[in-house]
Short mmCIF file of C-alpha atoms in Angstrom, two decimals:
data_model
loop_
_atom_site.label_atom_id
_atom_site.label_comp_id
_atom_site.label_asym_id
_atom_site.label_seq_id
_atom_site.Cartn_x
_atom_site.Cartn_y
_atom_site.Cartn_z
CA MET A 1 0.32 0.21 -0.03
CA VAL A 2 1.64 3.57 -1.10
CA ASP A 3 0.19 6.90 0.35
CA VAL A 4 0.34 9.52 -1.55
CA GLU A 5 -0.01 13.35 -0.58
CA PHE A 6 -0.48 16.25 -3.56
CA LEU A 7 -0.10 19.96 -2.50
CA ASP A 8 -1.08 22.74 -4.66
CA PHE A 9 1.26 25.64 -4.16
CA ALA A 10 0.04 27.93 -7.08
CA LYS A 11 -1.61 30.44 -5.24
CA ILE A 12 -0.54 29.87 -1.66
CA PHE A 13 2.18 32.87 -1.75
CA ASP A 14 -1.40 34.88 -2.63
CA LYS A 15 -2.56 33.72 0.63
CA VAL A 16 0.21 34.38 3.42
CA PRO A 17 -0.66 37.31 6.10
CA HIS A 18 3.02 39.16 6.57
CA GLN A 19 2.47 39.00 10.40
CA TRP A 20 2.11 35.44 10.45
CA LEU A 21 5.46 34.91 7.71
CA LEU A 22 7.38 37.42 10.16
CA ILE A 23 6.38 35.36 13.23
CA LYS A 24 7.91 32.37 11.37
CA LEU A 25 11.05 33.90 10.11
CA ALA A 26 11.82 35.77 12.90
CA SER A 27 15.34 34.87 12.69
CA LEU A 28 15.74 36.19 9.09
CA LYS A 29 15.98 40.10 9.12
CA TRP A 30 16.14 40.96 6.03
CA VAL A 31 12.28 38.98 5.30
CA LYS A 32 10.71 41.79 7.61
CA ASN A 33 12.26 44.53 6.00
CA TRP A 34 11.36 43.15 2.90
CA LEU A 35 8.19 42.91 4.17
CA LEU A 36 7.06 45.76 5.96
CA SER A 37 5.79 48.94 4.53
CA ARG A 38 5.39 48.25 1.34
CA MET A 39 3.06 49.94 -1.09
CA GLN A 40 1.62 49.47 -4.41
CA ARG A 41 -0.65 51.46 -6.52
CA VAL A 42 -2.04 50.55 -9.56
CA ARG A 43 -2.24 52.46 -13.47
CA ILE A 44 -5.19 52.01 -15.61
CA ASN A 45 -5.13 53.85 -18.96
CA GLY A 46 -3.12 55.91 -17.86
CA THR A 47 -4.69 57.04 -14.45
CA VAL A 48 -2.60 56.14 -11.25
CA SER A 49 -4.37 55.30 -8.09
CA ASP A 50 -3.10 56.16 -4.40
CA TRP A 51 -0.48 54.72 -2.78
CA LYS A 52 -1.83 51.78 -0.88
CA LEU A 53 -0.08 49.47 1.90
CA VAL A 54 0.23 46.04 1.47
CA PHE A 55 -0.77 43.75 4.09
CA ASN A 56 -1.06 39.98 2.27
CA ALA A 57 0.92 38.13 -0.89
CA VAL A 58 4.35 38.29 -1.72
CA PRO A 59 5.47 40.96 -3.84
CA GLN A 60 5.64 39.53 -7.63
CA GLY A 61 8.97 39.23 -9.85
CA SER A 62 10.33 38.19 -6.40
CA VAL A 63 11.77 35.00 -5.86
CA LEU A 64 8.81 33.58 -3.86
CA GLY A 65 6.49 35.50 -6.03
CA SER A 66 7.56 34.91 -9.94
#
């Protein structure tokens, strides 16, 4: 008999709360600096939104978010 377990990590980094990740990775100071005070804005048809703080997800284009 063989037990097999499949995990789908496709969307896992979109759902990771930064505070939880910081607790788990407290010994890695660069992770804290990388996640805290991260801001983003959106540009649609040349119109740019206001800057907003980001509290969840891993930045796109990063090693974890690629």
